[in-house]
Tab-separated table of C-alpha atoms in Angstrom:
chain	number	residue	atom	x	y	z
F	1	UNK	CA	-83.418	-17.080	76.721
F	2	UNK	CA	-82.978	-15.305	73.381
F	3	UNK	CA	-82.182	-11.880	75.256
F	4	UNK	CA	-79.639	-13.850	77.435
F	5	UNK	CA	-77.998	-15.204	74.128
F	6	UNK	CA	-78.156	-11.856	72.200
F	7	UNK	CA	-76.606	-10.168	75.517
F	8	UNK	CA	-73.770	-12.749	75.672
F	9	UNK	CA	-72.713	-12.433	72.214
F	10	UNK	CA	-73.009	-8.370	72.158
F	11	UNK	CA	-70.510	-8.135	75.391
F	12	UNK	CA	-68.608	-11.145	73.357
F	13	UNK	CA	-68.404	-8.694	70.653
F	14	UNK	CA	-67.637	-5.542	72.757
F	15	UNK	CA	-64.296	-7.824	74.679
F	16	UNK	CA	-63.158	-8.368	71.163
F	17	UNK	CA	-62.386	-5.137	70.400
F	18	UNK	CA	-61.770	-3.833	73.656
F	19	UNK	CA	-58.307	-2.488	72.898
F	20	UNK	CA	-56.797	0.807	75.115
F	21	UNK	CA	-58.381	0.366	78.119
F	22	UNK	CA	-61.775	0.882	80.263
F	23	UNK	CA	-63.132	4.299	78.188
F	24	UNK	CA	-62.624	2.485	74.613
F	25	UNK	CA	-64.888	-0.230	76.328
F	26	UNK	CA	-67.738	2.913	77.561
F	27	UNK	CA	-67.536	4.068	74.015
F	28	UNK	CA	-68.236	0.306	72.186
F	29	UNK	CA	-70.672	0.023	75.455
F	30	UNK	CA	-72.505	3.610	74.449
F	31	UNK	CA	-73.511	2.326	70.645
F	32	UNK	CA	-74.381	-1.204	71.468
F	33	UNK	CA	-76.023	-1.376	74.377
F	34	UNK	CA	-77.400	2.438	74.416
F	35	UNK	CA	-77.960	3.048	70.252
F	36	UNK	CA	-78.578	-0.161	68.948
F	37	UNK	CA	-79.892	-1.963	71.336
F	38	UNK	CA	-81.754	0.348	73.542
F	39	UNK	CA	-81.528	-1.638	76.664
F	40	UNK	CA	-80.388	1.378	79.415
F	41	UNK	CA	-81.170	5.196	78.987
F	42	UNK	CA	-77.890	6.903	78.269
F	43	UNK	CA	-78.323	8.757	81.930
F	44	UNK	CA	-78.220	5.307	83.628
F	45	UNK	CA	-75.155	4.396	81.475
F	46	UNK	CA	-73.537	7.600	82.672
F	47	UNK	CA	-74.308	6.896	86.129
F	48	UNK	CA	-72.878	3.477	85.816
F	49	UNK	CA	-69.664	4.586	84.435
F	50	UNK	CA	-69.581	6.731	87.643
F	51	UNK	CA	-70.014	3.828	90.446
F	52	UNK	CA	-67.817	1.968	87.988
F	53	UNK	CA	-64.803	4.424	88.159
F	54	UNK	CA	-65.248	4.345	92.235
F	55	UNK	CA	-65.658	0.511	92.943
F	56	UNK	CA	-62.408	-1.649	92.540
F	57	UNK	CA	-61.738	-3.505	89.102
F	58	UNK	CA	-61.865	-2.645	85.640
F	59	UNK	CA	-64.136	-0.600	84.311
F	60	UNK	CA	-64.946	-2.406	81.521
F	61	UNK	CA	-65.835	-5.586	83.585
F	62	UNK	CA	-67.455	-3.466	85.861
F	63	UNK	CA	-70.242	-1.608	83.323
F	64	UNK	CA	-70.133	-4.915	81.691
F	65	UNK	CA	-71.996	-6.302	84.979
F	66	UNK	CA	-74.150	-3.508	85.872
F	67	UNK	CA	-75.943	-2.981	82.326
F	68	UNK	CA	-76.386	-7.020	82.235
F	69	UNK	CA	-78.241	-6.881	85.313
F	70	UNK	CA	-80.085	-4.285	84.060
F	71	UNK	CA	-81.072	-6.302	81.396
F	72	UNK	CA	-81.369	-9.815	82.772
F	73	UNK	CA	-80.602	-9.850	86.575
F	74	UNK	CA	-78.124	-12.328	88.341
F	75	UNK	CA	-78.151	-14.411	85.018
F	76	UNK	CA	-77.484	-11.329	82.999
F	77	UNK	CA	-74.561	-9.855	85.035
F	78	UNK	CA	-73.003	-12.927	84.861
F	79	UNK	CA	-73.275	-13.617	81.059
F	80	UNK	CA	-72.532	-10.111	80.635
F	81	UNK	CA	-69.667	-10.620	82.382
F	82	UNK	CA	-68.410	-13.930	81.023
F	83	UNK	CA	-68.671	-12.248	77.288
F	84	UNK	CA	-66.769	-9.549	77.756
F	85	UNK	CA	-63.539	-11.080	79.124
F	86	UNK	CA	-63.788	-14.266	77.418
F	87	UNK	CA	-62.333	-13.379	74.587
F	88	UNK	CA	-59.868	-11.406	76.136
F	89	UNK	CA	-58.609	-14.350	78.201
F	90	UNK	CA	-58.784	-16.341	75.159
F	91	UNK	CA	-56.344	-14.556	73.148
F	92	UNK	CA	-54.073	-13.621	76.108
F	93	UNK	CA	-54.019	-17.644	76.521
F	94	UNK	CA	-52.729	-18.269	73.414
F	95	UNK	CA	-50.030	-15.217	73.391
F	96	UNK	CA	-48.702	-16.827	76.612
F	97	UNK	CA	-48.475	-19.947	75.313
F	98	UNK	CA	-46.727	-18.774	71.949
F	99	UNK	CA	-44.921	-16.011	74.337
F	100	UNK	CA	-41.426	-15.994	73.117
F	101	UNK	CA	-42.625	-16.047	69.227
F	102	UNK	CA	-45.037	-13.429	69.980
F	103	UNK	CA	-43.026	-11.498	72.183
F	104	UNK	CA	-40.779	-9.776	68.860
F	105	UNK	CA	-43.931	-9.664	66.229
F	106	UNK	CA	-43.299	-6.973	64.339
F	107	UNK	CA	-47.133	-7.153	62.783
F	108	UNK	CA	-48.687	-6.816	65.484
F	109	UNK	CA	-46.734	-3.425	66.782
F	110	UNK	CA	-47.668	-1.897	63.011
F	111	UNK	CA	-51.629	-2.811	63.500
F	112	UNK	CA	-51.627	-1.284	66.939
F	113	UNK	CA	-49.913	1.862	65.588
F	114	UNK	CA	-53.318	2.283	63.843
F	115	UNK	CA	-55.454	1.308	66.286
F	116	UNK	CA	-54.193	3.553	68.799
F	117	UNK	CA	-55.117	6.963	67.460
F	118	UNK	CA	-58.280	5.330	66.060
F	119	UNK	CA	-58.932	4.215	69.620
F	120	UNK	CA	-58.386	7.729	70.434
F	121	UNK	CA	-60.811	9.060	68.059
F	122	UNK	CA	-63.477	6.858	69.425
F	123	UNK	CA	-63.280	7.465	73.048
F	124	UNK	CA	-63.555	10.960	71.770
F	125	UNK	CA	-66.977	10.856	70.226
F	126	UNK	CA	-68.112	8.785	72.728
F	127	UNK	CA	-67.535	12.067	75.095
F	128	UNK	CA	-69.175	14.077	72.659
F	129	UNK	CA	-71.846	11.735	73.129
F	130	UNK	CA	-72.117	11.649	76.777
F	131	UNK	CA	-71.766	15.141	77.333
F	132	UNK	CA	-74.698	16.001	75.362
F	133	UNK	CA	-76.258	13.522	77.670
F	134	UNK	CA	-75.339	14.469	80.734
F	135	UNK	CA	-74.125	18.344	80.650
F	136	UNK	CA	-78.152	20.035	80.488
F	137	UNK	CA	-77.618	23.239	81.923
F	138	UNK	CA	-75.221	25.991	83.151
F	139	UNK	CA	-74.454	24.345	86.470
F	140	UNK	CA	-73.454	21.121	84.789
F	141	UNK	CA	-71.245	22.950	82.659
F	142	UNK	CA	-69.312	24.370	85.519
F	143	UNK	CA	-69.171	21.030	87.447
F	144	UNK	CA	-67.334	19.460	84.243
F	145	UNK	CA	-65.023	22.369	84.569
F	146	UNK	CA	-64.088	22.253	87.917
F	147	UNK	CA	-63.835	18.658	87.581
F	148	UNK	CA	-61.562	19.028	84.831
F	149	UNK	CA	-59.618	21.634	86.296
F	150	UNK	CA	-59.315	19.575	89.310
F	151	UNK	CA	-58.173	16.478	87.870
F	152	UNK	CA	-55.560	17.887	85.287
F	153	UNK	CA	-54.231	20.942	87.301
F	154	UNK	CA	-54.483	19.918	91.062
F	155	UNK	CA	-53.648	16.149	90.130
F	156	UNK	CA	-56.889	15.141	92.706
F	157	UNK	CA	-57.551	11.366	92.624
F	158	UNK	CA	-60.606	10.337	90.210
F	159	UNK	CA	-62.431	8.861	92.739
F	160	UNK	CA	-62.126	11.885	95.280
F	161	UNK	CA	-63.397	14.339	92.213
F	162	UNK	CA	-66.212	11.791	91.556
F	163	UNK	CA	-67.261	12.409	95.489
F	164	UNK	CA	-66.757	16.151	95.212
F	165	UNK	CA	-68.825	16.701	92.341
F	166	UNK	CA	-71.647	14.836	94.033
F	167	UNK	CA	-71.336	16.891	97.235
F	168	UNK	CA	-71.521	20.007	94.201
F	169	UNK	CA	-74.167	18.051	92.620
F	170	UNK	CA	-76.404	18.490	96.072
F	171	UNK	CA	-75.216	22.147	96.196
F	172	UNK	CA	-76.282	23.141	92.449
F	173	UNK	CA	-79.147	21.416	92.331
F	174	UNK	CA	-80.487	20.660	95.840
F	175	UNK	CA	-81.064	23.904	97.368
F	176	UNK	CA	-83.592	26.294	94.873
C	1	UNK	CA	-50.948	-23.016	94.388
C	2	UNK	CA	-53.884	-22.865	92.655
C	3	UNK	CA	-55.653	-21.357	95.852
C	4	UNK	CA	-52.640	-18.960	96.019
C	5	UNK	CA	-53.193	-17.212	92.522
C	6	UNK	CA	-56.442	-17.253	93.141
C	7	UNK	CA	-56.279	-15.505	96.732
C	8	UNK	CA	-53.664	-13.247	94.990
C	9	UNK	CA	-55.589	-12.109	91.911
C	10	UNK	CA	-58.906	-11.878	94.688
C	11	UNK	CA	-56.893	-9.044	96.580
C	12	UNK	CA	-55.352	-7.654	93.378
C	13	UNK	CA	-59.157	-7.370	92.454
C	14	UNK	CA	-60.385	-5.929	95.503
C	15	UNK	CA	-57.832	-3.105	96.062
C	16	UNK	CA	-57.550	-1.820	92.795
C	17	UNK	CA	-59.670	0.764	91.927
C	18	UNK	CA	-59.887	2.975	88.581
C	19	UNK	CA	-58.445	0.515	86.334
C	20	UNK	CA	-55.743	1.039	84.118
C	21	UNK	CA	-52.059	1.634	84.573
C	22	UNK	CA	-53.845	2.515	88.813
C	23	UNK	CA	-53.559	-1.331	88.757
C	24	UNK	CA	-49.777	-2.143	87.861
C	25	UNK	CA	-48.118	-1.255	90.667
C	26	UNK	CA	-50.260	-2.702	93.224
C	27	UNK	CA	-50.290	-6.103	90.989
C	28	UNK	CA	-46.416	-5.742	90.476
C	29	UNK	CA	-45.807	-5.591	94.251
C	30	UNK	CA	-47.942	-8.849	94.573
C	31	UNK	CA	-46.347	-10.424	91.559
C	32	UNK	CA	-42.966	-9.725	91.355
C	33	UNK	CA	-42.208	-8.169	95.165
C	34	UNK	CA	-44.244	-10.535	96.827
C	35	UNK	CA	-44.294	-13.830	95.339
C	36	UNK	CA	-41.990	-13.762	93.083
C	37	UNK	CA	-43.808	-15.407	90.407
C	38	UNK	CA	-41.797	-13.051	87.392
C	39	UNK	CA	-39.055	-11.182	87.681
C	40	UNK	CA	-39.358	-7.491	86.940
C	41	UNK	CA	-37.995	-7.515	83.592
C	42	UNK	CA	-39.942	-10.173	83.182
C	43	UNK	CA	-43.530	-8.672	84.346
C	44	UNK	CA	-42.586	-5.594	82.182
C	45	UNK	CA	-42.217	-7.187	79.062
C	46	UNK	CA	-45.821	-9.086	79.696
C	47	UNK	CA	-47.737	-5.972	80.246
C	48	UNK	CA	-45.937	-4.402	76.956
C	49	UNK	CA	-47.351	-7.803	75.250
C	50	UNK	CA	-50.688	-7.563	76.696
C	51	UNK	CA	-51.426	-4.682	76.676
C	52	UNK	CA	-51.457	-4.661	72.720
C	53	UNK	CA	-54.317	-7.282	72.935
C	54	UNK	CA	-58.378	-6.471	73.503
C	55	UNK	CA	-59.289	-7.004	77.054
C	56	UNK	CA	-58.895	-5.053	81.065
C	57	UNK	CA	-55.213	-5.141	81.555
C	58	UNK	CA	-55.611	-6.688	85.100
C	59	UNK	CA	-57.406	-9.605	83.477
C	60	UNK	CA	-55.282	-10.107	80.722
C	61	UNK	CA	-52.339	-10.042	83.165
C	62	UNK	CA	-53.824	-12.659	85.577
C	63	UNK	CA	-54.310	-15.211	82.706
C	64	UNK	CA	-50.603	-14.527	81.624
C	65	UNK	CA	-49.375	-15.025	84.938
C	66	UNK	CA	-51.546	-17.893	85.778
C	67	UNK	CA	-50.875	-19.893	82.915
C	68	UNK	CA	-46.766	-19.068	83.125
C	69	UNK	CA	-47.313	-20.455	87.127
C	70	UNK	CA	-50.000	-23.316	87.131
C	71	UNK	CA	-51.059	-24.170	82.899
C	72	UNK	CA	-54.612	-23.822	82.484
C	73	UNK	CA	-56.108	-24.418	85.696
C	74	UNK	CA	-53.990	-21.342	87.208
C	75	UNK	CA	-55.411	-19.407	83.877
C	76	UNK	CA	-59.086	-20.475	85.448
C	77	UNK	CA	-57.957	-19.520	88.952
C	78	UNK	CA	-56.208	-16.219	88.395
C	79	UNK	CA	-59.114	-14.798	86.232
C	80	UNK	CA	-61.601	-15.898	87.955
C	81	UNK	CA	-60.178	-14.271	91.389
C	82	UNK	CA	-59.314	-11.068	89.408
C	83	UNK	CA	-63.350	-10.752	87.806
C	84	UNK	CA	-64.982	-11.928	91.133
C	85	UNK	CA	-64.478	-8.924	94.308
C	86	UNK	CA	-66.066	-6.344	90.994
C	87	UNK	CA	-68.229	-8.751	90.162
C	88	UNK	CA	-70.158	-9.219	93.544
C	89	UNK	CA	-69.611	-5.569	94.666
C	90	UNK	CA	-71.267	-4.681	91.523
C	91	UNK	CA	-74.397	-7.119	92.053
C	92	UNK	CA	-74.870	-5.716	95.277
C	93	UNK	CA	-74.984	-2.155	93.843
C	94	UNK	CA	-77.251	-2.968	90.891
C	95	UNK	CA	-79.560	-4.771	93.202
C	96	UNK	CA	-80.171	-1.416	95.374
C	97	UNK	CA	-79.444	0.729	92.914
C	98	UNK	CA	-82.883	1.477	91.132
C	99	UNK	CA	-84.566	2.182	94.824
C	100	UNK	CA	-81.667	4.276	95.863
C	101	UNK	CA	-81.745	6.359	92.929
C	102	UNK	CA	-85.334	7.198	94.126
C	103	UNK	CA	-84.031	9.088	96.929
C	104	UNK	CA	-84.250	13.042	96.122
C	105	UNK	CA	-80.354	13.589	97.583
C	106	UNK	CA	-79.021	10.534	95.794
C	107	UNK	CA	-80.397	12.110	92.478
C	108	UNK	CA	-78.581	15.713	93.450
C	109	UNK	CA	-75.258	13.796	93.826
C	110	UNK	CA	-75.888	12.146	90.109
C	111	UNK	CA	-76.934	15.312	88.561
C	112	UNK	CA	-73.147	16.344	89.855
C	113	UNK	CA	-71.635	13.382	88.900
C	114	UNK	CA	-73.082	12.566	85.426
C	115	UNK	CA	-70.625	16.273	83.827
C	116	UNK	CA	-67.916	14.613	86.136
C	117	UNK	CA	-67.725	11.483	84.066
C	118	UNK	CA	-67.485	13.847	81.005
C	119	UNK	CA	-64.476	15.620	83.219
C	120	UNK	CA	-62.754	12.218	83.994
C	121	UNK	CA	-63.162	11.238	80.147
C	122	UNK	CA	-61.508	14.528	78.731
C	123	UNK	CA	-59.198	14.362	80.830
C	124	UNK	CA	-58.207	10.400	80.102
C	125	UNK	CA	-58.288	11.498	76.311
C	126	UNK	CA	-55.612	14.111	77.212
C	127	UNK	CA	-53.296	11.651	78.915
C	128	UNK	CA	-53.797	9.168	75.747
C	129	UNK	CA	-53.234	12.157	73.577
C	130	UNK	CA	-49.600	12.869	75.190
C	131	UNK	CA	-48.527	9.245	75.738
C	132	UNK	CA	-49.377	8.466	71.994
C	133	UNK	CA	-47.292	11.381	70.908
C	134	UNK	CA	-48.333	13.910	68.376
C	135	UNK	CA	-47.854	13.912	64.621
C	136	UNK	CA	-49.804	14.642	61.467
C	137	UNK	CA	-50.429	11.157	61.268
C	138	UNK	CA	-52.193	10.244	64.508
C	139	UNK	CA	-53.918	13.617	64.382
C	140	UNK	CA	-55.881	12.721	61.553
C	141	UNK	CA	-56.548	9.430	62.239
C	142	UNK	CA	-58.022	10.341	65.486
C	143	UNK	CA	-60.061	13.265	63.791
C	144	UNK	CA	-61.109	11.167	61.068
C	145	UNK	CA	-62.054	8.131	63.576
C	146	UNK	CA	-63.962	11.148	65.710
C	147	UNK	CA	-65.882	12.906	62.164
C	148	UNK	CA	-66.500	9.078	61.349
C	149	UNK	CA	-68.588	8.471	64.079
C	150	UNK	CA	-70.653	11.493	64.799
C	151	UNK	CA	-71.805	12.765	61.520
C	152	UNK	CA	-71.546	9.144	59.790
C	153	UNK	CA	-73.062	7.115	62.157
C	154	UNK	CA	-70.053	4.766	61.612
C	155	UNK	CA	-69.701	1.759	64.230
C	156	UNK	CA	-66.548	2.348	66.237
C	157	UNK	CA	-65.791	-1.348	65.490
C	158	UNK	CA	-65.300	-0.691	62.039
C	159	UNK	CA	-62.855	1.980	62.514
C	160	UNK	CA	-60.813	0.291	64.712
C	161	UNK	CA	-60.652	-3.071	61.815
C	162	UNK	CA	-59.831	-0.392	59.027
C	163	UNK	CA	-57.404	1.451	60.704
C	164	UNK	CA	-55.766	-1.462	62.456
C	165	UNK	CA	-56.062	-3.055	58.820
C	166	UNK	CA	-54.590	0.323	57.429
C	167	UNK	CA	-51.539	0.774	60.341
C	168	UNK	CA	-50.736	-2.960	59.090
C	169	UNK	CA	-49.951	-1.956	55.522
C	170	UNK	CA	-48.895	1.450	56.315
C	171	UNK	CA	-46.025	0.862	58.993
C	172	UNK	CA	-44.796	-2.408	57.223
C	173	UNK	CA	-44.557	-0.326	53.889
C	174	UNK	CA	-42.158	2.064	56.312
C	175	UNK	CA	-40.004	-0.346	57.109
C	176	UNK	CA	-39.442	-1.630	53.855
C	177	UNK	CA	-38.077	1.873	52.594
């Protein structure tokens, strides 16, 4: 009960300051649930990033449901879940309602202007992070390449670059 | 109505895959092509405003859309048909997922896809990079933010407060001058 609780309110915490999209989520994801919490090893995390990129919805909401089953099964997922999007909805609610006084806050546009490149910065060591986790050897190094290459150069759809580095993955590492 | 937002947002849910800005079009033909419920103008301006708040754009644009069509209940409805096609594919995979991964092949394919993700990040950074726009500013936010976190330990939380907290004072001093 006290795991579901601390789970809730760590997602609850990650939705809150989920701003610029699905990879600023992996990165708050990566020191909460992998640094200070423990609860995954960062390869699973990787791997669920992966099926997360090639299964429809967000990303965020999608890790969000895989680590809390991980950690506490049906109930888990779905309080995992629940915390990361409540806030979210919460605040979204309340723009909508106040829409047309929102809608020219000049505030708000000067906060974001220093989130964004912070946002940036984060996503970046988070990266750094996950490629020491999950680049070991020479091959991996080449599949990130390729990858990259293929994604930036050849315009190839994320999901279809996900699928051919596993067929490379059972090249490079399945025959010795 | 309420079972059409939430049908909607279900198949908005279920077809869009990768997240992100992949989403918008496929939730602007349903929204604004298909039913109508904003105008395009309209549905731009939302995603602006949204998409300066925390949260998956796809689920911050269902509740905007369901509470502009149906009050609360369509905020309930729209969400919750956005969240649930992930939700349950996801289940399913997590329930299987710890005996596939026992299978030799499966583990080949991860071992090929874990340097994708890295890929697939790098390459996400370099889109944010260029749609940010680059000046001195930015730059060393973004390095500092980076520096920050891997040699102080800092929580990425915390940067995001300060500098959010710093852009506030910063940008309103600028238009002052």
């Amino acid at each position: 009960m006290i795991a579901l609780l601390k789970l809730f309110l760590t997602f609850l915490k990650i939705g809150a300051f989920s701003f610029g999209g699905g990879y600023a989520v992996v990165a708050l994801i990566q020191k909460e649930v992998i640094e200070n919490n423990g609860w995954i090893s960062p390869k699973d995390f990787i791997d669920i990033v992966a099926i997360a990129e090639m299964t429809p919805g967000p990303i965020a909401v999608n890790s969000s449901t895989f680590v809390g089953y991980k950690v506490g099964a049906i109930a888990g997922s779905a309080i995992a879940t629940l915390g990361v999007v409540l806030i979210p909805i919460t605040i979204t609610l309340i723009v909508s309602v106040y829409y047309n006084k929102f809608k020219h806050l000049k505030q708000v546009d000067w906060v974001i202007k220093g989130i964004r490149p912070a946002v940036l910065g984060l996503i970046a060591a988070a990266c750094i992070k996950i490629a020491w986790a999950s680049i070991i050897d020479i091959k991996g190094i080449i599949i990130a390449l390729l990858i990259f290459f293929g994604v930036w150069k050849l315009k190839i759809n994320p999901i279809i670059a996900l699928l051919i580095s596993g067929v490379l993955g059972v090249i490079f590492y399945g025959v010795h | 109505m309420l079972m059409d937002i939430f049908l909607t947002f279900f198949k908005i849910g279920s077809f869009t895959i990768g997240g992100g800005y992949a989403m918008l079009p496929i939730i602007q033909r349903e929204v604004v092509d298909n039913k109508k419920w904003l105008g395009e103008e309209e549905f731009l301006d939302s995603i602006a405003v949204t998409n300066s708040l925390p949260g998956p754009l796809a689920i911050n644009c269902a509740t905007f859309v369901g509470y502009r069509k149906a009050g609360y209940a369509g905020v309930a409805a729209a969400t919750l048909g956005a969240i649930l096609p992930s939700f349950m594919i996801i289940l399913v995979i997590a329930m299987f997922f710890t005996s596939i991964k026992e299978n030799p092949i499966v583990d080949h394919v991860f071992a090929g896809v874990r340097p994708a993700v890295v890929a697939l990040i790098a390459y996400a950074l370099l889109k944010l990079v260029k749609s940010m726009g680059i000046n001195s500013l930015n730059i060393s936010i973004s390095i500092a933010v980076l520096l920050l976190i891997l040699l102080l330990n800092f929580h990425p939380i915390f940067a995001i407060v300060i500098f959010g907290a710093l852009g506030f004072f910063l940008f309103r001093k600028e238009e002052e001058k």
